[in-house]
Tab-separated table of C-alpha atoms in Angstrom:
chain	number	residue	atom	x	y	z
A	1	UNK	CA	127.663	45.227	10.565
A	2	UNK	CA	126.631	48.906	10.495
A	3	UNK	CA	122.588	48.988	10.111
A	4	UNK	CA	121.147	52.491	9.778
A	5	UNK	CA	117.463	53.020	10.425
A	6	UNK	CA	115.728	49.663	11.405
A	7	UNK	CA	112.121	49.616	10.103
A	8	UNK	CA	110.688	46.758	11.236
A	9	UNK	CA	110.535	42.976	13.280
A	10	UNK	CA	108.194	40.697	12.937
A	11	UNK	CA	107.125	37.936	15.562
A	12	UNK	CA	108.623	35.293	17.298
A	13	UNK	CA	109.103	31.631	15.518
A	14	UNK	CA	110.422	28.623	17.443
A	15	UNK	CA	113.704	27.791	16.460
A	16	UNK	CA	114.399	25.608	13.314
A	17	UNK	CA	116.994	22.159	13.308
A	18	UNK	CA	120.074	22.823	12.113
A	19	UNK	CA	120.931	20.954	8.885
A	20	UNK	CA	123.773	18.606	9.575
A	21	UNK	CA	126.913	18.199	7.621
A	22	UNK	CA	129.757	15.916	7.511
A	23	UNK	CA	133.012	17.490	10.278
A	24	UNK	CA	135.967	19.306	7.890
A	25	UNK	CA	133.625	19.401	4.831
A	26	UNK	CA	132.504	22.212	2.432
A	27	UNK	CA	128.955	22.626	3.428
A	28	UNK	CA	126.264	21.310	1.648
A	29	UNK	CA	123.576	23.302	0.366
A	30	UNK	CA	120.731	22.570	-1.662
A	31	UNK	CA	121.087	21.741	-5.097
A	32	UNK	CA	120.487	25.348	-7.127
A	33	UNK	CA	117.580	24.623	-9.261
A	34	UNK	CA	115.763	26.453	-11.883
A	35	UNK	CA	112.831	26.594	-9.933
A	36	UNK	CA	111.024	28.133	-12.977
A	37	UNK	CA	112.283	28.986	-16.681
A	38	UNK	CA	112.228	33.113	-17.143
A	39	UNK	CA	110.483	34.133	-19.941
A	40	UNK	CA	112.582	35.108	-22.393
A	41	UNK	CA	111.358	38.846	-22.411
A	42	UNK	CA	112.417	39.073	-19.081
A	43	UNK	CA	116.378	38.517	-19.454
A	44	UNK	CA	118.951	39.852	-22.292
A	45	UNK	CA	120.066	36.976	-24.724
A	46	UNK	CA	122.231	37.239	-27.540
A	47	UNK	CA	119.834	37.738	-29.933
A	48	UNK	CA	117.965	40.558	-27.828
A	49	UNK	CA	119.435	44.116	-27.926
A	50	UNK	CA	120.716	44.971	-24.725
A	51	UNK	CA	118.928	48.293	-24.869
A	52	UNK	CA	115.762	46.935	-24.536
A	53	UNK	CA	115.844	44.086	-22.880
A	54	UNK	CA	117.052	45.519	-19.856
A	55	UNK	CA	114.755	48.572	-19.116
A	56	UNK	CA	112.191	45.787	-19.362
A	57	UNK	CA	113.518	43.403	-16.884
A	58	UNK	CA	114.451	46.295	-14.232
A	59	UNK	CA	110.533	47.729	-14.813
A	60	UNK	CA	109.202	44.332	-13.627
A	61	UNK	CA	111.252	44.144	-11.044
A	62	UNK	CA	110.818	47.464	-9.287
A	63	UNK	CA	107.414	46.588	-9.578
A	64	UNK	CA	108.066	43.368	-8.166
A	65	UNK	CA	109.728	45.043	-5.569
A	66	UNK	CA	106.975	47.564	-4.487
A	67	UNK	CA	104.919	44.760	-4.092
A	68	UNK	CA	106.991	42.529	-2.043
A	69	UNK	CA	109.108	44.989	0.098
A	70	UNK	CA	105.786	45.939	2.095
A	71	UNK	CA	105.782	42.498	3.451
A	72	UNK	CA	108.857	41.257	3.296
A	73	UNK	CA	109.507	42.092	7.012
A	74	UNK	CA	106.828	39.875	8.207
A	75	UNK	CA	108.738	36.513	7.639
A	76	UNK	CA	111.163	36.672	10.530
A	77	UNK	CA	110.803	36.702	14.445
A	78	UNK	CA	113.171	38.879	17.090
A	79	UNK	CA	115.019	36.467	18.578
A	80	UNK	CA	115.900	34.794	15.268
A	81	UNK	CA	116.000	37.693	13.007
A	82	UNK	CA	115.397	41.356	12.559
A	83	UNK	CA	115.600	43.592	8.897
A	84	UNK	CA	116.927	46.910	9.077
A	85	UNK	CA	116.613	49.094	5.729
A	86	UNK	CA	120.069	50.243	4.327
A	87	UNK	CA	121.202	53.807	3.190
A	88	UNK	CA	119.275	54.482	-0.366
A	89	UNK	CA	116.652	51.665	0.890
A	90	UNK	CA	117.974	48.984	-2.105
A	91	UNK	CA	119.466	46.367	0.081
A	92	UNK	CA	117.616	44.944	3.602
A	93	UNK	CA	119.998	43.297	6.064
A	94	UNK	CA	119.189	39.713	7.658
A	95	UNK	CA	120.424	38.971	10.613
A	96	UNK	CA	119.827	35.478	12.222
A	97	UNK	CA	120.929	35.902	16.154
A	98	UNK	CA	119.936	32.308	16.554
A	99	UNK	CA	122.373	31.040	14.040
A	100	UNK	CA	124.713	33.232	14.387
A	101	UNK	CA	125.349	35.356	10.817
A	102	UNK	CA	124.285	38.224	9.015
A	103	UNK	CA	124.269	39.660	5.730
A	104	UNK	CA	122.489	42.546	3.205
A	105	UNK	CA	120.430	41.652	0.238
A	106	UNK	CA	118.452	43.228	-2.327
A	107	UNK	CA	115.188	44.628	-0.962
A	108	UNK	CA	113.018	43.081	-4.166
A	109	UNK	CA	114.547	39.432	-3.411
A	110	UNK	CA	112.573	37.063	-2.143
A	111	UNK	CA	112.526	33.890	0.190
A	112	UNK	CA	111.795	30.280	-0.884
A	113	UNK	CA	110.792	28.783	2.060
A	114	UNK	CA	111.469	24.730	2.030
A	115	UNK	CA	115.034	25.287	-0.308
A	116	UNK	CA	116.363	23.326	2.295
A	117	UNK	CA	119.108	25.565	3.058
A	118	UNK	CA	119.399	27.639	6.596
A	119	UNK	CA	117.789	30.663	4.571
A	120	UNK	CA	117.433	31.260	0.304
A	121	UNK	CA	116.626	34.215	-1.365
A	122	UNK	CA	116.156	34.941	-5.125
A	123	UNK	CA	115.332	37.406	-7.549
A	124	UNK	CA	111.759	37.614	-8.315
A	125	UNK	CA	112.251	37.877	-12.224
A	126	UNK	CA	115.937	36.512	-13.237
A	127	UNK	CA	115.010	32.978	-10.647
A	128	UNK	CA	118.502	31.941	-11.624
A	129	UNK	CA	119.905	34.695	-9.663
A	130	UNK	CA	120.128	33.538	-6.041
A	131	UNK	CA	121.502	33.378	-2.921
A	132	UNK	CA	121.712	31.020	0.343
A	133	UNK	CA	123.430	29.962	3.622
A	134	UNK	CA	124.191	26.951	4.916
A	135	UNK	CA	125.740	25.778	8.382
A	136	UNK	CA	127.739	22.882	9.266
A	137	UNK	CA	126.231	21.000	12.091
A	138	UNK	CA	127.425	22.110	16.233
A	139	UNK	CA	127.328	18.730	17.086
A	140	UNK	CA	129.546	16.952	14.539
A	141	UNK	CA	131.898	20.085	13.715
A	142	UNK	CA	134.408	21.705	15.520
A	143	UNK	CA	136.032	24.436	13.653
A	144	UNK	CA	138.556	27.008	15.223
A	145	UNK	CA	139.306	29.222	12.046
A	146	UNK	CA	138.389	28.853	8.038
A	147	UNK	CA	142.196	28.054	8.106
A	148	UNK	CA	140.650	24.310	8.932
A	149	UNK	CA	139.372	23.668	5.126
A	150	UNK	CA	143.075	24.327	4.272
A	151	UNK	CA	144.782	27.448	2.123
A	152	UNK	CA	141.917	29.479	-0.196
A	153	UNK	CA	142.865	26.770	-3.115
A	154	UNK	CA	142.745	23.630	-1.586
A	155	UNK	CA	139.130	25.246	-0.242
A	156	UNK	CA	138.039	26.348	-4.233
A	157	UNK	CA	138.977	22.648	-5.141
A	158	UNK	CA	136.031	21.726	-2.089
A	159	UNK	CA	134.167	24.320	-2.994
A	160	UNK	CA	134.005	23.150	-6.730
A	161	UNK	CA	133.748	18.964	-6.294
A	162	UNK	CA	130.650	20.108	-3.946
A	163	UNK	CA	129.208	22.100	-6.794
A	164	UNK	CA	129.736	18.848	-9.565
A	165	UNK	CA	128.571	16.349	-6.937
A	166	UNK	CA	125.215	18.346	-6.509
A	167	UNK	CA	125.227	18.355	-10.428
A	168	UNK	CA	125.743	14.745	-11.047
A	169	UNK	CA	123.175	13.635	-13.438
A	170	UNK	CA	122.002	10.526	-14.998
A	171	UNK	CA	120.461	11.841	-17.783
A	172	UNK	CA	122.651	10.173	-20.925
A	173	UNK	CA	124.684	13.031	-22.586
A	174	UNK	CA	125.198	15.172	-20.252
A	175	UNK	CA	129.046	16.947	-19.810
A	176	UNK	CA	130.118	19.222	-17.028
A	177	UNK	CA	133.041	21.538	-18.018
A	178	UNK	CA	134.120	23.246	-14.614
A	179	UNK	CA	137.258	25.265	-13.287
A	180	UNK	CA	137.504	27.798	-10.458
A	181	UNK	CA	138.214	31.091	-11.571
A	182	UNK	CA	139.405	32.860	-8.303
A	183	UNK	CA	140.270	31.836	-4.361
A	184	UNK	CA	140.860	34.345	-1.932
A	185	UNK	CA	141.177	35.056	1.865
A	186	UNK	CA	140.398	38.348	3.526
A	187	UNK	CA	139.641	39.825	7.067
A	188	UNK	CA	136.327	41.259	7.303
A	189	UNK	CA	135.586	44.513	9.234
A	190	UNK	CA	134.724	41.929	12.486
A	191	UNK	CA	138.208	40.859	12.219
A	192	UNK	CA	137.362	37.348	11.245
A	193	UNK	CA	138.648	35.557	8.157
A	194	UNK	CA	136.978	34.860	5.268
A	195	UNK	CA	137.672	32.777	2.093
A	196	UNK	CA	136.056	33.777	-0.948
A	197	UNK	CA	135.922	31.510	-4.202
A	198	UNK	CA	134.624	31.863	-7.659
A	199	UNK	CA	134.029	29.200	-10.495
A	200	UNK	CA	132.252	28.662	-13.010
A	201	UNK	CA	130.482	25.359	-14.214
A	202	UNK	CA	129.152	25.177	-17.806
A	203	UNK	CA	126.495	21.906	-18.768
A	204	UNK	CA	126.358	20.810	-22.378
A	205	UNK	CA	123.599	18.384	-23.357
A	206	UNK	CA	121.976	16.635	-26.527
A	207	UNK	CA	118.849	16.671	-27.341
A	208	UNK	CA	118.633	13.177	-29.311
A	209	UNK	CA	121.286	11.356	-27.168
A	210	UNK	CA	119.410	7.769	-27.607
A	211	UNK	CA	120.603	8.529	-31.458
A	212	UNK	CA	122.197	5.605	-32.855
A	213	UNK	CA	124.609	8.139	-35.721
A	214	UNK	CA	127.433	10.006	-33.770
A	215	UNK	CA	126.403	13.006	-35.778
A	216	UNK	CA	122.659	13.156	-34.582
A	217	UNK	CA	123.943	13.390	-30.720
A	218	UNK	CA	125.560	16.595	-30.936
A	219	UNK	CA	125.673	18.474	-27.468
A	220	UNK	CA	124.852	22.062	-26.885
A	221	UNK	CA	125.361	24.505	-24.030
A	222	UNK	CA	122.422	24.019	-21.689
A	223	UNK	CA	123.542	26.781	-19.192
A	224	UNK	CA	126.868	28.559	-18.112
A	225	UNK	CA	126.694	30.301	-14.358
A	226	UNK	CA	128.952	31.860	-12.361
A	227	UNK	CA	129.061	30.635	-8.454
A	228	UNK	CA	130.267	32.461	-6.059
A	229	UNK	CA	131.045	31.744	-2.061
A	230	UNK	CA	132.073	32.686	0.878
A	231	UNK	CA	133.580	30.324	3.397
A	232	UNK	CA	133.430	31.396	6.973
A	233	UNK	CA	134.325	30.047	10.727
A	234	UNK	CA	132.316	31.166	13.890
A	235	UNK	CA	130.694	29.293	16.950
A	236	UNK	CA	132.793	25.704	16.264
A	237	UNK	CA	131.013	25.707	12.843
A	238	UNK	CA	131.578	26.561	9.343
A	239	UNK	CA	129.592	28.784	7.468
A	240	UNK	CA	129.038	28.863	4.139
A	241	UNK	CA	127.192	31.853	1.626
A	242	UNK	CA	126.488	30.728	-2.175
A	243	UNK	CA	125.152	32.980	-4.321
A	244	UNK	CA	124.853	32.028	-8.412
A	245	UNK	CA	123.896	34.097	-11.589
A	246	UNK	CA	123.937	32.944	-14.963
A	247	UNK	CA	127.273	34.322	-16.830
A	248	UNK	CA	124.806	35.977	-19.678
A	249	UNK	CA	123.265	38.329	-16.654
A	250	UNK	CA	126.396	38.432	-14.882
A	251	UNK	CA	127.460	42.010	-15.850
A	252	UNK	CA	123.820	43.463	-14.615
A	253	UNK	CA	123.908	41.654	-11.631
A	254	UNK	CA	127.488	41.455	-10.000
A	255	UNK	CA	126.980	44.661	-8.273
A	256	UNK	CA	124.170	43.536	-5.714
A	257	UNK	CA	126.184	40.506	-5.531
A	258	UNK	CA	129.229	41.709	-4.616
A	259	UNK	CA	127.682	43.708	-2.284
A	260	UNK	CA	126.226	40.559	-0.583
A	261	UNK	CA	129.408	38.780	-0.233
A	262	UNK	CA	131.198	41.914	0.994
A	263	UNK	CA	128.199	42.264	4.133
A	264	UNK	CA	128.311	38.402	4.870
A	265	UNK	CA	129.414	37.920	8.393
A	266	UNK	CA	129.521	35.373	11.099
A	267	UNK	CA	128.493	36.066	14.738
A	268	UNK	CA	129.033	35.011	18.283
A	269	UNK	CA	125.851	33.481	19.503
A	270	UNK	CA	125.139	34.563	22.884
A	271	UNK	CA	124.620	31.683	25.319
């Protein structure tokens, strides 16, 4: 991964335990939760004007970012991780030597610490707008190549059950729509392959659904996102990125995302 002008790394932390998963699964990663509603200045709705609500939202968050960026670089140790500052300064790479992966994300993100993933950033306005890794476990996995989980579409039907399972609620009322949108493979610039998959999982909800009339338990859309991942094989053990953004935001945001899944990249971990 090419890394121009490393600013800073912090000290040393003991190594973490690994977070185990079942062998030939899709990994598991934590639940995405809306840690927080946004306020509703904050992101464009339909009923906003797109022209406004967006110099807003990017004005909190490059202040958000001023503040955050200084100390950002304090969270990691050297022989887990190190950041490095991009060209243009707007995305940080993470690299975890312990783990064995790397990837860039955007310098105002970020991390929750106790997500329960390997690592999770998110964006410190849009909180639905995140991003996190998760590992398969060395001792009860023993992957060769992504090739394992199958062709890219037999690993976006995986990829997609693991999403609903994680979203299985027993709230009464509550309907999942759900369909992957694209699966992919590619070779990175390590020449390792990668699938990448895309859906996108709508909830619909009613507000009165103890009503005893039909009509009174009408269900609405309680939120549409778009989830992307990439599916990756290094070290016996499969790797997996998820990053998610609500469809409304999608536009704004697929840039920096993009840009994340294109840096994501598995390692060899030294012995």
């Amino acid at each position: 991964m090419p890394c121009l002008g490393v600013t800073a790394v912090a000290s040393v932390q003991p190594p973490r335990p690994h977070h185990h998963l079942p062998p030939l699964a899709v990994p598991h990663l934590p639940r995405p939760r809306d840690i927080a509603h946004v306020p509703a200045a904050a992101v464009y709705t339909p009923s906003q004007p797109l022209a406004i609500a967006v110099p807003f939202q990017v004005l909190r968050r490059n202040v958000l970012s001023t503040l955050l960026s200084t100390s950002a670089v304090l969270l990691f140790g050297p022989k887990r991780t190190a950041l490095a500052e991009t060209t243009g300064g707007a995305f940080r790479e993470y690299i975890d030597t312990f783990d064995g992966y790397s990837f860039l994300y955007p310098k105002g993100w970020i991390q929750v610490r106790g997500a329960g993933a390997d690592i999770f950033f998110r964006d410190p306005v849009l909180l639905d707008v995140n991003m996190s890794v998760d590992i398969s476990s060395p001792s009860s996995s023993n992957y060769k190549t992504v090739e394992d989980l199958g062709p890219p579409e037999k690993a976006a039907e995986g990829v997609l059950k693991q999403y609903l399972t994680e979203f299985m609620s027993t709230r009464l009322g509550v309907r999942r729509e759900s369909n992957v949108l694209s699966a992919s493979s590619k070779v990175g610039d390590d020449g390792k392959l990668y699938y990448e998959v895309e859906v996108n999982i709508k909830s619909y909800a009613s507000n009165n659904e103890l009503a005893v009339m039909p009509k009174d338990r009408v269900q609405s859309l309680e939120w549409d996102r778009r989830y992307l991942t990439v599916l990756g094989v290094e070290n016996n053990r499969l790797y997996a990125l998820r990053l998610q953004s609500p469809e409304r935001v999608l536009l704004e945001e697929e840039g920096d995302l993009r840009r994340v899944m294109d840096s994501f990249r598995v390692n060899k971990i030294e012995a």
